[in-house]
Short mmCIF file of C-alpha atoms in Angstrom, two decimals:
data_model
loop_
_atom_site.label_atom_id
_atom_site.label_comp_id
_atom_site.label_asym_id
_atom_site.label_seq_id
_atom_site.Cartn_x
_atom_site.Cartn_y
_atom_site.Cartn_z
CA MET A 1445 42.21 10.63 -14.77
CA GLY A 1446 45.46 9.04 -13.43
CA SER A 1447 47.71 9.77 -10.51
CA PRO A 1448 49.46 13.18 -10.54
CA THR A 1449 52.69 11.34 -9.72
CA GLU A 1450 52.55 9.53 -13.08
CA PRO A 1451 52.68 12.34 -15.69
CA ASP A 1452 54.29 10.12 -18.31
CA ALA A 1453 51.59 7.42 -17.93
CA SER A 1454 48.84 10.03 -18.04
CA GLY A 1455 50.25 11.54 -21.19
CA GLU A 1456 50.51 8.13 -22.82
CA PHE A 1457 46.92 7.40 -21.83
CA GLN A 1458 45.71 10.60 -23.50
CA ARG A 1459 47.60 9.76 -26.68
CA ILE A 1460 45.89 6.35 -26.83
CA ALA A 1461 42.49 7.90 -26.12
CA ASP A 1462 43.01 10.33 -29.00
CA CYS A 1463 43.96 7.40 -31.23
CA LEU A 1464 40.70 5.60 -30.42
CA ALA A 1465 38.76 8.74 -31.29
CA GLY A 1466 40.35 8.89 -34.73
CA PRO A 1467 39.87 6.74 -37.86
CA GLY A 1468 41.38 3.39 -38.77
CA ALA A 1469 40.72 -0.16 -37.61
CA ASP A 1470 44.46 -0.96 -37.33
CA ALA A 1471 45.02 2.10 -35.19
CA HIS A 1472 42.10 1.13 -32.95
CA HIS A 1473 43.40 -2.43 -32.44
CA ALA A 1474 46.89 -1.12 -31.66
CA GLY A 1475 45.54 1.50 -29.30
CA LEU A 1476 43.48 -1.02 -27.37
CA GLN A 1477 46.49 -3.30 -26.99
CA GLU A 1478 48.58 -0.40 -25.68
CA LEU A 1479 45.77 0.58 -23.33
CA GLU A 1480 45.67 -2.91 -21.84
CA VAL A 1481 49.42 -2.87 -21.20
CA LEU A 1482 49.17 0.60 -19.66
CA ALA A 1483 46.29 -0.39 -17.35
CA ARG A 1484 48.19 -3.42 -16.12
CA ALA A 1485 51.27 -1.36 -15.35
CA HIS A 1486 49.39 1.52 -13.72
CA PRO A 1487 46.39 0.37 -11.59
CA ALA A 1488 45.33 3.99 -11.10
CA LEU A 1489 44.50 4.09 -14.82
CA ARG A 1490 42.22 1.04 -14.78
CA GLN A 1491 39.01 3.06 -14.32
CA PRO A 1492 40.00 5.72 -16.88
CA ALA A 1493 40.87 2.87 -19.26
CA ALA A 1494 37.42 1.32 -18.73
CA ASP A 1495 35.84 4.74 -19.32
CA ALA A 1496 37.79 5.16 -22.57
CA VAL A 1497 36.78 1.72 -23.88
CA CYS A 1498 33.12 2.29 -22.95
CA ARG A 1499 33.19 5.65 -24.70
CA TYR A 1500 34.69 3.95 -27.77
CA LEU A 1501 31.97 1.27 -27.79
CA ARG A 1502 29.27 3.94 -27.50
CA GLY A 1503 30.63 5.73 -30.55
CA THR A 1504 29.29 5.70 -34.07
CA VAL A 1505 32.44 4.20 -35.63
CA VAL A 1506 33.59 1.08 -33.78
CA GLU A 1507 36.05 -0.82 -35.97
CA ALA A 1508 37.67 -2.97 -33.27
CA VAL A 1509 34.62 -4.02 -31.27
CA ASP A 1510 35.87 -7.53 -30.43
CA SER A 1511 39.18 -6.21 -29.11
CA ALA A 1512 37.39 -3.52 -27.11
CA VAL A 1513 35.03 -6.03 -25.50
CA ALA A 1514 37.94 -8.35 -24.70
CA LEU A 1515 39.73 -5.50 -22.94
CA LEU A 1516 36.62 -4.63 -20.94
CA VAL A 1517 36.28 -8.26 -19.83
CA ALA A 1518 39.93 -8.30 -18.74
CA LEU A 1519 39.42 -5.12 -16.74
CA ALA A 1520 36.18 -6.41 -15.18
CA ARG A 1521 37.91 -9.59 -14.04
CA GLY A 1522 40.44 -7.56 -12.06
CA GLY A 1523 38.21 -7.68 -8.98
CA ASP A 1524 38.10 -3.96 -8.29
CA HIS A 1525 34.45 -3.35 -9.27
CA LEU A 1526 35.00 -0.78 -11.99
CA ALA A 1527 32.14 1.36 -13.28
CA PHE A 1528 30.92 0.65 -16.81
CA ALA A 1529 28.77 3.04 -18.86
CA LEU A 1530 27.65 1.23 -22.02
CA GLU A 1531 24.27 2.80 -22.63
CA GLY A 1532 23.28 2.47 -26.27
CA ALA A 1533 26.29 0.29 -27.17
CA VAL A 1534 25.94 -2.37 -29.86
CA LEU A 1535 27.73 -5.50 -28.67
CA PRO A 1536 28.61 -8.83 -30.34
CA ASP A 1537 28.97 -12.10 -28.43
CA VAL A 1538 30.16 -11.17 -24.94
CA ASP A 1539 31.35 -13.28 -22.02
CA PHE A 1540 31.44 -11.38 -18.75
CA SER A 1541 31.32 -14.54 -16.64
CA GLY A 1542 33.06 -14.17 -13.30
CA CYS A 1543 33.43 -10.40 -13.68
CA SER A 1544 32.95 -7.85 -10.90
CA PHE A 1545 31.19 -4.57 -11.59
CA GLY A 1546 30.69 -1.29 -9.80
CA PRO A 1547 27.91 1.04 -11.06
CA THR A 1548 26.97 -0.47 -14.42
CA VAL A 1549 24.74 0.87 -17.18
CA PHE A 1550 23.71 -1.25 -20.16
CA ALA A 1551 20.50 0.76 -20.71
CA ASP A 1552 19.42 0.70 -24.38
CA ALA A 1553 22.33 -1.62 -25.20
CA HIS A 1554 21.87 -3.97 -28.14
CA PHE A 1555 23.32 -7.42 -27.53
CA ARG A 1556 23.52 -8.79 -31.08
CA GLY A 1557 24.84 -12.24 -30.12
CA ARG A 1558 25.06 -14.49 -27.11
CA CYS A 1559 25.82 -12.80 -23.79
CA VAL A 1560 27.07 -14.51 -20.64
CA PHE A 1561 27.26 -12.98 -17.17
CA ASP A 1562 27.40 -16.27 -15.23
CA GLY A 1563 28.83 -15.86 -11.75
CA ALA A 1564 29.31 -12.11 -12.14
CA HIS A 1565 28.94 -9.75 -9.18
CA PHE A 1566 27.25 -6.36 -9.55
CA ARG A 1567 28.14 -4.49 -6.35
CA ASP A 1568 26.10 -1.41 -7.28
CA ASP A 1569 23.01 -0.82 -9.42
CA ALA A 1570 22.92 -2.81 -12.66
CA ILE A 1571 20.87 -0.96 -15.30
CA PHE A 1572 19.69 -2.98 -18.32
CA ALA A 1573 16.54 -0.90 -18.97
CA ARG A 1574 15.25 -1.16 -22.56
CA ALA A 1575 18.18 -3.36 -23.62
CA VAL A 1576 17.61 -5.85 -26.44
CA PHE A 1577 19.08 -9.36 -26.27
CA GLU A 1578 19.06 -11.05 -29.69
CA GLY A 1579 20.93 -14.21 -28.70
CA GLU A 1580 20.80 -16.41 -25.64
CA ALA A 1581 21.33 -14.47 -22.39
CA SER A 1582 22.72 -16.20 -19.32
CA PHE A 1583 22.86 -14.64 -15.85
CA ALA A 1584 23.24 -17.89 -13.93
CA ASP A 1585 24.49 -17.52 -10.34
CA VAL A 1586 24.86 -13.75 -10.75
CA ARG A 1587 24.78 -11.67 -7.59
CA PHE A 1588 23.03 -8.34 -7.90
CA GLY A 1589 24.22 -6.50 -4.79
CA ALA A 1590 21.97 -3.48 -5.36
CA ASP A 1591 19.00 -2.82 -7.68
CA ALA A 1592 18.74 -4.82 -10.90
CA HIS A 1593 16.81 -2.89 -13.56
CA PHE A 1594 15.53 -4.79 -16.60
CA GLY A 1595 12.47 -2.62 -17.27
CA LEU A 1596 11.17 -2.92 -20.85
CA ALA A 1597 14.15 -5.09 -21.84
CA ARG A 1598 13.45 -7.48 -24.71
CA PHE A 1599 14.81 -11.03 -24.75
CA HIS A 1600 14.41 -12.64 -28.20
CA SER A 1601 16.07 -15.95 -27.28
CA PRO A 1602 16.20 -18.16 -24.19
CA ALA A 1603 17.25 -16.37 -21.01
CA GLY A 1604 18.50 -17.80 -17.75
CA PHE A 1605 18.74 -16.38 -14.23
CA ALA A 1606 19.02 -19.76 -12.49
CA GLY A 1607 20.63 -19.42 -9.09
CA ALA A 1608 20.80 -15.62 -9.33
CA ARG A 1609 20.72 -13.64 -6.11
CA PHE A 1610 18.91 -10.30 -6.01
CA ASP A 1611 19.91 -8.47 -2.82
CA ASN A 1612 17.61 -5.53 -3.46
CA MET A 1613 14.96 -4.66 -6.05
CA ALA A 1614 14.59 -7.07 -8.98
CA TRP A 1615 12.86 -4.77 -11.44
CA PHE A 1616 11.33 -6.35 -14.54
CA GLY A 1617 8.52 -3.79 -14.85
CA ARG A 1618 8.21 -0.56 -16.81
CA GLY A 1619 11.25 0.92 -18.51
CA GLU A 1620 10.90 4.66 -17.94
CA GLU A 1621 13.49 6.62 -16.03
CA SER A 1622 11.99 8.86 -13.33
CA VAL A 1623 13.47 12.34 -13.62
CA GLN A 1624 13.82 14.54 -10.55
CA GLU A 1625 13.52 18.33 -10.66
CA ASP A 1626 17.21 18.75 -9.88
CA ASP A 1627 18.18 16.69 -12.94
CA SER A 1628 19.68 18.92 -15.64
CA ARG A 1629 17.54 17.12 -18.22
CA PHE A 1630 14.36 18.24 -16.44
CA GLU A 1631 14.28 21.26 -18.74
CA GLU A 1632 13.74 18.95 -21.74
CA PHE A 1633 10.10 18.51 -20.65
CA ASP A 1634 7.45 21.03 -21.65
CA GLU A 1635 4.97 22.62 -19.25
CA ASP A 1636 2.66 19.59 -19.53
CA GLY A 1637 5.43 17.20 -18.53
CA ASP A 1638 5.86 15.81 -22.05
CA LEU A 1639 8.99 15.38 -24.13
CA PRO A 1640 8.66 17.52 -27.29
CA SER A 1641 8.10 15.43 -30.39
CA GLY A 1642 10.56 15.63 -33.23
CA LYS A 1643 13.58 16.16 -30.99
CA PRO A 1644 16.22 13.56 -30.12
CA ASP A 1645 15.38 11.67 -26.94
CA PRO A 1646 17.92 12.82 -24.31
CA PHE A 1647 17.19 9.87 -22.05
CA GLY A 1648 17.89 6.84 -24.20
CA VAL A 1649 18.98 5.40 -27.53
CA GLN A 1650 15.91 4.13 -29.33
CA ILE A 1651 16.66 0.66 -30.71
CA PRO A 1652 14.39 -0.08 -33.69
CA TRP A 1653 11.26 -1.90 -32.59
CA ARG A 1654 11.41 -5.16 -34.52
CA GLU A 1655 8.89 -7.39 -32.76
CA PRO A 1656 6.58 -9.80 -34.62
CA ASN A 1657 3.03 -8.42 -35.00
CA GLU A 1658 3.94 -5.19 -33.20
CA ALA A 1659 4.24 -1.64 -34.43
CA ASP A 1660 6.41 0.53 -32.19
CA PRO A 1661 4.15 1.70 -29.31
CA GLY A 1662 6.47 4.62 -28.61
CA TRP A 1663 6.98 3.81 -24.96
CA PRO A 1664 8.73 6.78 -23.30
CA SER A 1665 12.22 6.39 -21.89
CA ALA A 1666 11.65 8.95 -19.11
CA VAL A 1667 8.87 10.68 -17.17
CA LEU A 1668 8.78 13.33 -14.48
CA GLN A 1669 9.00 11.87 -11.00
CA GLU A 1670 5.46 12.83 -10.00
CA ASP A 1671 3.72 11.75 -13.20
CA TYR A 1672 3.05 8.10 -12.29
CA GLN A 1673 0.91 7.54 -9.23
CA THR A 1674 -1.03 4.33 -9.87
CA TRP A 1675 -0.61 0.78 -11.09
CA TYR A 1676 -2.51 1.68 -14.25
CA GLU A 1677 0.27 3.94 -15.44
CA GLY A 1678 3.63 3.15 -16.94
CA SER A 1679 4.84 1.25 -19.94
CA ASP A 1680 5.14 -2.42 -20.72
CA GLY A 1681 7.41 -4.63 -18.63
CA THR A 1682 10.24 -6.92 -19.68
CA CYS A 1683 9.39 -9.14 -22.67
CA PHE A 1684 10.69 -12.72 -22.77
CA ARG A 1685 9.82 -14.11 -26.20
CA ASP A 1686 11.44 -17.48 -25.52
CA ARG A 1687 11.74 -19.58 -22.38
CA VAL A 1688 13.27 -18.10 -19.25
CA SER A 1689 14.42 -19.74 -16.03
CA PHE A 1690 14.70 -18.23 -12.57
CA HIS A 1691 15.12 -21.69 -11.05
CA GLY A 1692 16.56 -21.44 -7.57
CA ALA A 1693 16.83 -17.64 -7.72
CA ARG A 1694 16.75 -15.77 -4.42
CA PHE A 1695 14.86 -12.49 -4.23
CA HIS A 1696 15.84 -10.68 -1.02
CA GLY A 1697 14.11 -7.49 -2.14
CA PRO A 1698 10.91 -6.88 -4.11
CA ALA A 1699 10.45 -9.10 -7.18
CA TRP A 1700 8.63 -6.81 -9.60
CA PHE A 1701 7.27 -8.35 -12.80
CA TRP A 1702 4.31 -5.98 -13.24
CA LYS A 1703 3.31 -6.06 -16.93
CA ALA A 1704 6.18 -8.39 -17.86
CA ARG A 1705 5.33 -10.71 -20.76
CA PHE A 1706 6.34 -14.35 -21.09
CA GLY A 1707 6.07 -15.94 -24.53
CA ALA A 1708 7.11 -19.45 -23.44
CA ASP A 1709 8.02 -21.36 -20.27
CA ALA A 1710 8.66 -19.11 -17.26
CA GLU A 1711 10.23 -21.37 -14.66
CA PHE A 1712 10.60 -20.17 -11.07
CA GLY A 1713 10.94 -23.61 -9.49
CA ASP A 1714 12.69 -23.68 -6.10
CA ALA A 1715 13.00 -19.89 -6.10
CA TRP A 1716 12.70 -18.00 -2.80
CA PHE A 1717 10.93 -14.64 -2.37
CA GLY A 1718 11.69 -12.60 0.74
CA ASP A 1719 9.75 -9.39 0.09
CA GLN A 1720 6.98 -7.96 -2.07
CA VAL A 1721 6.13 -9.87 -5.24
CA HIS A 1722 4.14 -9.07 -8.34
CA LEU A 1723 4.28 -12.16 -10.52
CA ASP A 1724 0.81 -13.07 -11.74
CA GLN A 1725 1.31 -14.24 -15.34
CA PRO A 1726 -0.48 -17.57 -15.98
CA SER A 1727 2.54 -19.14 -17.73
CA VAL A 1728 4.66 -18.96 -14.56
CA ASP A 1729 5.64 -22.27 -12.92
CA LEU A 1730 6.29 -21.96 -9.17
CA THR A 1731 6.80 -25.65 -8.38
CA GLY A 1732 8.90 -25.93 -5.24
CA ALA A 1733 9.14 -22.15 -4.74
CA THR A 1734 8.95 -20.64 -1.26
CA ALA A 1735 8.25 -17.17 0.11
CA ASP A 1736 8.32 -15.27 3.37
CA THR A 1737 4.97 -13.79 4.28
CA VAL A 1738 4.81 -10.02 3.82
CA ALA A 1739 2.17 -8.09 5.77
CA ASP A 1740 -0.30 -5.86 3.95
CA GLU A 1741 0.66 -2.20 3.94
CA ASP A 1742 -1.68 0.42 5.35
CA ASP A 1743 -1.63 2.63 2.29
CA ALA A 1744 -3.70 2.12 -0.82
CA SER A 1745 -3.35 3.14 -4.44
CA GLU A 1746 -5.78 5.74 -5.70
CA VAL A 1747 -7.39 5.21 -9.06
CA ASP A 1748 -9.85 7.88 -10.20
CA ASP A 1749 -10.77 8.88 -6.63
CA ALA A 1750 -11.49 5.27 -5.71
CA GLU A 1751 -9.16 3.49 -3.33
CA GLU A 1752 -8.07 0.02 -4.30
CA SER A 1753 -5.74 -2.01 -2.11
CA PHE A 1754 -3.23 -4.36 -3.63
CA SER A 1755 -1.76 -7.37 -1.88
CA PRO A 1756 2.01 -7.09 -1.35
CA GLN A 1757 2.40 -10.54 -2.90
CA GLN A 1758 0.49 -11.33 -6.06
CA TRP A 1759 0.80 -14.81 -7.57
CA PRO A 1760 -0.64 -16.35 -10.73
CA PHE A 1761 -4.24 -17.50 -10.51
CA GLY A 1762 -4.25 -21.05 -9.18
CA TRP A 1763 -1.19 -20.63 -6.92
CA GLY A 1764 -1.30 -19.90 -3.21
CA LEU A 1765 1.18 -19.51 -0.36
CA ARG A 1766 0.84 -22.21 2.30
CA PRO A 1767 2.43 -21.15 5.62
CA GLU A 1768 4.90 -23.54 7.22
CA ASP A 1769 5.57 -23.91 10.96
CA ASN A 1770 9.29 -23.39 10.46
CA GLY A 1771 10.75 -21.39 7.62
CA PRO A 1772 9.16 -19.73 4.60
CA GLY A 1773 5.78 -20.66 3.18
CA ARG A 1774 5.50 -22.91 0.16
CA LEU A 1775 3.84 -22.04 -3.16
CA VAL A 1776 1.26 -24.73 -3.86
CA THR A 1777 -1.68 -25.36 -6.15
CA ASP A 1778 -4.74 -23.53 -4.87
CA GLU A 1779 -7.25 -26.35 -4.42
CA SER A 1780 -10.09 -23.86 -4.00
CA VAL A 1781 -10.07 -23.16 -7.75
CA ALA A 1782 -10.01 -26.81 -8.84
CA PRO A 1783 -10.30 -28.22 -11.44
CA TYR A 1784 -8.07 -25.40 -12.70
CA ALA A 1785 -4.45 -26.43 -12.03
CA HIS A 1786 -2.13 -24.20 -14.08
CA GLN A 1787 -3.27 -25.55 -17.44
CA LEU A 1788 -2.45 -22.22 -19.10
CA ALA A 1789 1.23 -22.85 -18.31
CA ASP A 1790 1.28 -26.15 -20.19
CA ALA A 1791 3.19 -26.46 -23.47
CA ASP A 1792 0.41 -28.56 -25.05
CA PRO A 1793 -2.17 -26.35 -26.85
CA ALA A 1794 -4.90 -28.89 -26.07
CA VAL A 1795 -4.21 -28.61 -22.35
CA ARG A 1796 -4.24 -24.81 -22.51
CA LEU A 1797 -7.55 -24.92 -24.42
CA SER A 1798 -8.97 -27.13 -21.69
CA GLY A 1799 -7.70 -24.65 -19.11
CA LEU A 1800 -9.51 -21.77 -20.80
CA HIS A 1801 -12.81 -23.68 -20.73
CA VAL A 1802 -12.24 -24.63 -17.08
CA LEU A 1803 -11.73 -20.98 -16.18
CA ASP A 1804 -14.84 -20.00 -18.14
CA ALA A 1805 -17.02 -22.47 -16.26
CA LEU A 1806 -15.42 -21.64 -12.92
CA GLY A 1807 -16.08 -17.92 -13.35
CA GLN A 1808 -19.68 -18.54 -14.30
CA ALA A 1809 -20.20 -20.63 -11.17
CA ARG A 1810 -18.25 -18.44 -8.71
CA ALA A 1811 -18.65 -14.70 -8.98
CA ALA A 1812 -15.95 -14.08 -6.35
CA GLN A 1813 -13.32 -15.65 -8.64
CA ARG A 1814 -14.17 -13.64 -11.75
CA ALA A 1815 -11.66 -10.82 -11.33
CA GLY A 1816 -8.77 -13.28 -10.99
CA ILE A 1817 -10.03 -15.36 -13.90
CA VAL A 1818 -10.32 -12.30 -16.16
CA ASP A 1819 -6.79 -11.29 -15.22
CA ALA A 1820 -5.53 -14.80 -16.05
CA VAL A 1821 -7.21 -14.80 -19.46
CA CYS A 1822 -5.88 -11.29 -20.16
CA GLY A 1823 -2.42 -12.45 -19.09
CA PHE A 1824 -2.71 -15.31 -21.56
CA LEU A 1825 -3.50 -12.83 -24.35
CA ARG A 1826 -0.60 -10.56 -23.36
CA ALA A 1827 1.92 -13.33 -24.10
CA PRO A 1828 3.80 -12.37 -27.29
CA LEU A 1829 3.25 -14.45 -30.39
CA ALA A 1830 6.40 -16.05 -31.77
CA PHE A 1831 5.26 -15.81 -35.40
CA GLU A 1832 3.61 -13.33 -37.73
CA ALA A 1833 -0.16 -13.65 -37.48
CA GLY A 1834 -0.81 -12.69 -41.08
CA ASP A 1835 -1.95 -15.08 -43.80
CA GLU A 1836 -3.19 -18.16 -41.94
CA ALA A 1837 -2.76 -20.25 -45.08
CA ALA A 1838 0.99 -19.82 -44.67
CA LEU A 1839 1.04 -20.94 -41.03
CA THR A 1840 1.86 -24.36 -39.65
CA ALA A 1841 -0.79 -26.49 -37.96
CA GLU A 1842 0.76 -25.65 -34.58
CA GLN A 1843 0.63 -21.92 -35.31
CA VAL A 1844 -3.00 -22.15 -36.42
CA ALA A 1845 -3.76 -23.90 -33.14
CA GLU A 1846 -2.14 -21.03 -31.24
CA LEU A 1847 -4.33 -18.51 -33.05
CA ARG A 1848 -7.39 -20.62 -32.30
CA LEU A 1849 -6.46 -20.53 -28.62
CA ARG A 1850 -6.15 -16.75 -28.75
CA ARG A 1851 -9.55 -16.36 -30.39
CA THR A 1852 -11.10 -18.68 -27.81
CA ALA A 1853 -9.67 -16.57 -24.99
CA GLN A 1854 -11.01 -13.40 -26.61
CA GLN A 1855 -14.45 -14.92 -27.01
CA ILE A 1856 -14.55 -16.08 -23.39
CA LEU A 1857 -14.02 -12.47 -22.33
CA THR A 1858 -16.50 -10.88 -24.71
CA ASP A 1859 -19.22 -13.47 -24.06
CA HIS A 1860 -19.34 -12.28 -20.46
CA LEU A 1861 -19.28 -8.57 -21.30
CA ARG A 1862 -22.58 -8.37 -23.22
CA PRO A 1863 -25.47 -7.68 -20.86
CA HIS A 1864 -28.16 -8.48 -23.43
CA ASP A 1865 -28.79 -10.82 -26.32
CA PRO A 1866 -29.12 -9.19 -29.78
CA GLY A 1867 -32.51 -7.53 -30.14
CA ALA A 1868 -33.29 -7.50 -26.42
CA ALA A 1869 -34.74 -4.34 -24.87
CA PRO A 1870 -32.06 -2.14 -23.25
CA ASP A 1871 -33.97 -2.12 -19.95
CA SER A 1872 -34.41 -5.90 -19.82
CA PRO A 1873 -32.60 -7.88 -17.09
CA PRO A 1874 -28.99 -8.74 -17.95
CA ARG A 1875 -28.08 -12.15 -19.27
CA GLU A 1876 -27.09 -14.80 -16.76
CA GLN A 1877 -23.68 -14.97 -18.49
CA PHE A 1878 -23.01 -11.25 -17.95
CA TRP A 1879 -20.16 -10.42 -15.55
CA ASP A 1880 -20.56 -6.89 -14.23
CA GLY A 1881 -17.70 -4.51 -13.37
CA VAL A 1882 -15.00 -6.28 -15.38
CA GLU A 1883 -11.61 -4.62 -15.97
CA LEU A 1884 -9.49 -5.79 -18.90
CA SER A 1885 -5.70 -5.59 -18.48
CA LEU A 1886 -4.64 -6.04 -22.10
CA SER A 1887 -1.68 -3.69 -22.34
CA ALA A 1888 0.65 -4.79 -25.19
CA ALA A 1889 -1.57 -7.76 -26.02
CA THR A 1890 -1.87 -9.05 -29.59
CA LEU A 1891 -5.59 -9.30 -30.42
CA ILE A 1892 -7.05 -10.70 -33.63
CA ASP A 1893 -10.52 -9.74 -34.92
CA PHE A 1894 -11.45 -8.57 -31.42
CA ASP A 1895 -15.23 -8.08 -31.20
CA LEU A 1896 -16.37 -5.91 -28.29
CA SER A 1897 -19.61 -4.85 -29.95
CA ASP A 1898 -22.47 -4.28 -27.46
CA CYS A 1899 -20.14 -4.91 -24.51
CA ARG A 1900 -20.41 -3.06 -21.19
CA PHE A 1901 -17.59 -3.14 -18.66
CA ALA A 1902 -15.64 -0.89 -16.32
CA ARG A 1903 -12.22 -0.33 -17.84
CA ALA A 1904 -9.78 -1.49 -20.49
CA ASP A 1905 -6.02 -0.99 -20.53
CA PHE A 1906 -5.20 -1.05 -24.24
CA MET A 1907 -1.90 0.85 -23.99
CA GLY A 1908 0.50 -0.56 -26.54
CA THR A 1909 -2.08 -3.14 -27.65
CA GLN A 1910 -1.82 -4.45 -31.21
CA PHE A 1911 -5.25 -4.91 -32.87
CA HIS A 1912 -5.07 -7.11 -35.98
CA GLY A 1913 -7.86 -7.82 -38.43
CA THR A 1914 -11.17 -6.09 -37.79
CA THR A 1915 -11.71 -4.53 -34.37
CA ASN A 1916 -15.37 -3.97 -33.50
CA LEU A 1917 -16.22 -1.47 -30.74
CA GLU A 1918 -19.72 -0.67 -32.03
CA ARG A 1919 -22.27 0.22 -29.31
CA SER A 1920 -19.77 -0.64 -26.56
CA ALA A 1921 -19.35 1.40 -23.37
CA PHE A 1922 -16.28 1.43 -21.13
CA LYS A 1923 -13.47 3.61 -19.83
CA ALA A 1924 -10.56 3.29 -22.26
CA HIS A 1925 -6.79 3.71 -22.02
CA PHE A 1926 -5.37 3.65 -25.57
CA MET A 1927 -2.20 5.58 -24.70
CA LEU A 1928 -0.30 7.00 -21.75
CA PRO A 1929 -1.59 10.32 -20.39
CA GLY A 1930 1.49 12.24 -21.52
CA GLY A 1931 1.81 10.47 -24.87
CA GLY A 1932 3.53 7.26 -25.85
CA GLY A 1933 2.37 3.69 -25.31
CA TYR A 1934 0.08 3.97 -28.31
CA ALA A 1935 -2.29 1.18 -29.29
CA THR A 1936 -2.14 0.28 -32.98
CA PHE A 1937 -4.95 -0.79 -35.31
CA HIS A 1938 -3.49 -2.95 -38.06
CA GLY A 1939 -6.88 -3.18 -39.75
CA GLU A 1940 -10.36 -1.65 -39.63
CA CYS A 1941 -11.72 -0.29 -36.33
CA ARG A 1942 -15.50 0.09 -36.14
CA THR A 1943 -16.85 2.51 -33.53
CA ALA A 1944 -20.42 3.36 -34.61
CA GLY A 1945 -22.58 3.97 -31.55
CA ALA A 1946 -19.71 3.46 -29.11
CA ALA A 1947 -19.87 5.42 -25.84
CA LEU A 1948 -16.28 5.38 -24.65
CA THR A 1949 -14.88 7.45 -21.80
CA GLU A 1950 -11.29 8.65 -21.78
CA GLY A 1951 -9.46 6.78 -19.04
CA TRP A 1952 -7.21 9.66 -18.01
CA ALA A 1953 -9.21 12.28 -16.14
CA GLY A 1954 -8.65 15.83 -17.35
CA GLN A 1955 -7.10 14.66 -20.62
CA ARG A 1956 -8.53 14.67 -24.13
CA SER A 1957 -11.86 13.04 -24.94
CA ALA A 1958 -12.05 9.38 -25.94
CA ASP A 1959 -13.02 10.42 -29.50
CA GLU A 1960 -9.94 12.64 -29.74
CA THR A 1961 -7.76 9.83 -28.48
CA LEU A 1962 -9.18 7.38 -31.03
CA GLN A 1963 -8.66 9.90 -33.83
CA GLN A 1964 -5.02 10.27 -32.80
CA ILE A 1965 -4.55 6.49 -32.51
CA ARG A 1966 -6.13 5.89 -35.91
CA ALA A 1967 -3.99 8.54 -37.59
CA ARG A 1968 -0.82 7.16 -36.05
CA SER A 1969 -1.81 3.58 -36.93
CA ALA A 1970 -2.19 4.57 -40.57
CA GLU A 1971 1.38 5.91 -40.51
CA VAL A 1972 3.16 3.08 -38.69
CA THR A 1973 1.43 0.16 -40.42
CA VAL A 1974 2.15 1.25 -44.00
#
């Protein structure tokens, strides 16, 4: 904790630390002021001082939170890249602009107000996994010198990463921590690799799930290292409920937005991508963006004994990378899928409706485009709703239009999943409108009166999906994922679910049957939607 040559300073530090651990707002304010003076006079105590303030902010009784945050900011602006451990902390308005950080953990932190990190420098890993940002969040011109982890973070207000530089992995995907066998917490898992229910989660502080239209899916905060092997596994990605800008951001490492959700404008204009990319949401705007070409890797991901190769750079449907003679390629509108031209990213509901019909017609005419079109429509449905989709009589005209769009997107999917018209013989030729082999990626989507009756398709990812109204699965047949294989990521039925005559297959080989999974999902839904 301090230098051995400074016994008096070390003793004074311990007295202040004991004061912060005791009761009394006045004592806390006084202790923090003394701690600031002590840290200025004794540089060797700056890191212990930061540790003491972080420990105070992580506590259950924080009566001088503004003073504590102000002291942290002062320490972080000292330029010596101190480590900060603020996992699970509840923070008010914070302004860390221009600060320098060493190893930094804001995992499960709850930012209750506006937070600013403009121009900050994270020299080491910056961990914001599962954090919740209630107010506006600004990371403009931030430099992330190592990995930046925002897995399963939730942004409820506008967010900005304009001009940010990501020197290594920019992770906006799943939010689980991968636990190695040599981790002391490994013993918390049972023999099946699950965390026992009913016990406190040793890997994170669970912030209450208060998202419109969503019951808590119970996404896990940690998994064993070997548990996840494919792209079909893992929890939801980062959720941006309001607009977000990555304008001019520079991604030197992989830019990973697998399963991220964008509820409004997602602007990546003039951004540069130098490595692998997974950014395929239809609301993304890549105008003026550039990217270095990344060669395909030799390996492939295995999914149920079938090999499926994934491109190292995945862009939204309708965008393509045009190589340039000198310098990086440019992201441009893919003319081969005209007349579709990013209509689903438009703010005007009428334009988005037109885009859905364009995609419908394009898929019917060009079988080779169907997989990308289905993914785009599913991505549209995965966007979070900004309002409660309850009594439509209480909604505004604009909100009713949004629900109409969602129902149209659902119907486009289901119209192409029914091989036969009602009453047709089962062995009759399939309808011309039937698209065979479809896979639905609807994890964490909000679906309303979703009618899959008589549908036949390959697979559906319904992990964390919120089914509102009446869900009809009667006489359908497909491989279903309603939860993660080890538990968590539960779908929720907020209304009736009809399954008469359904022939569903459990998506996770060697796990429970599909009927057992549905029974578990129904029972849990009845509990969490009361």
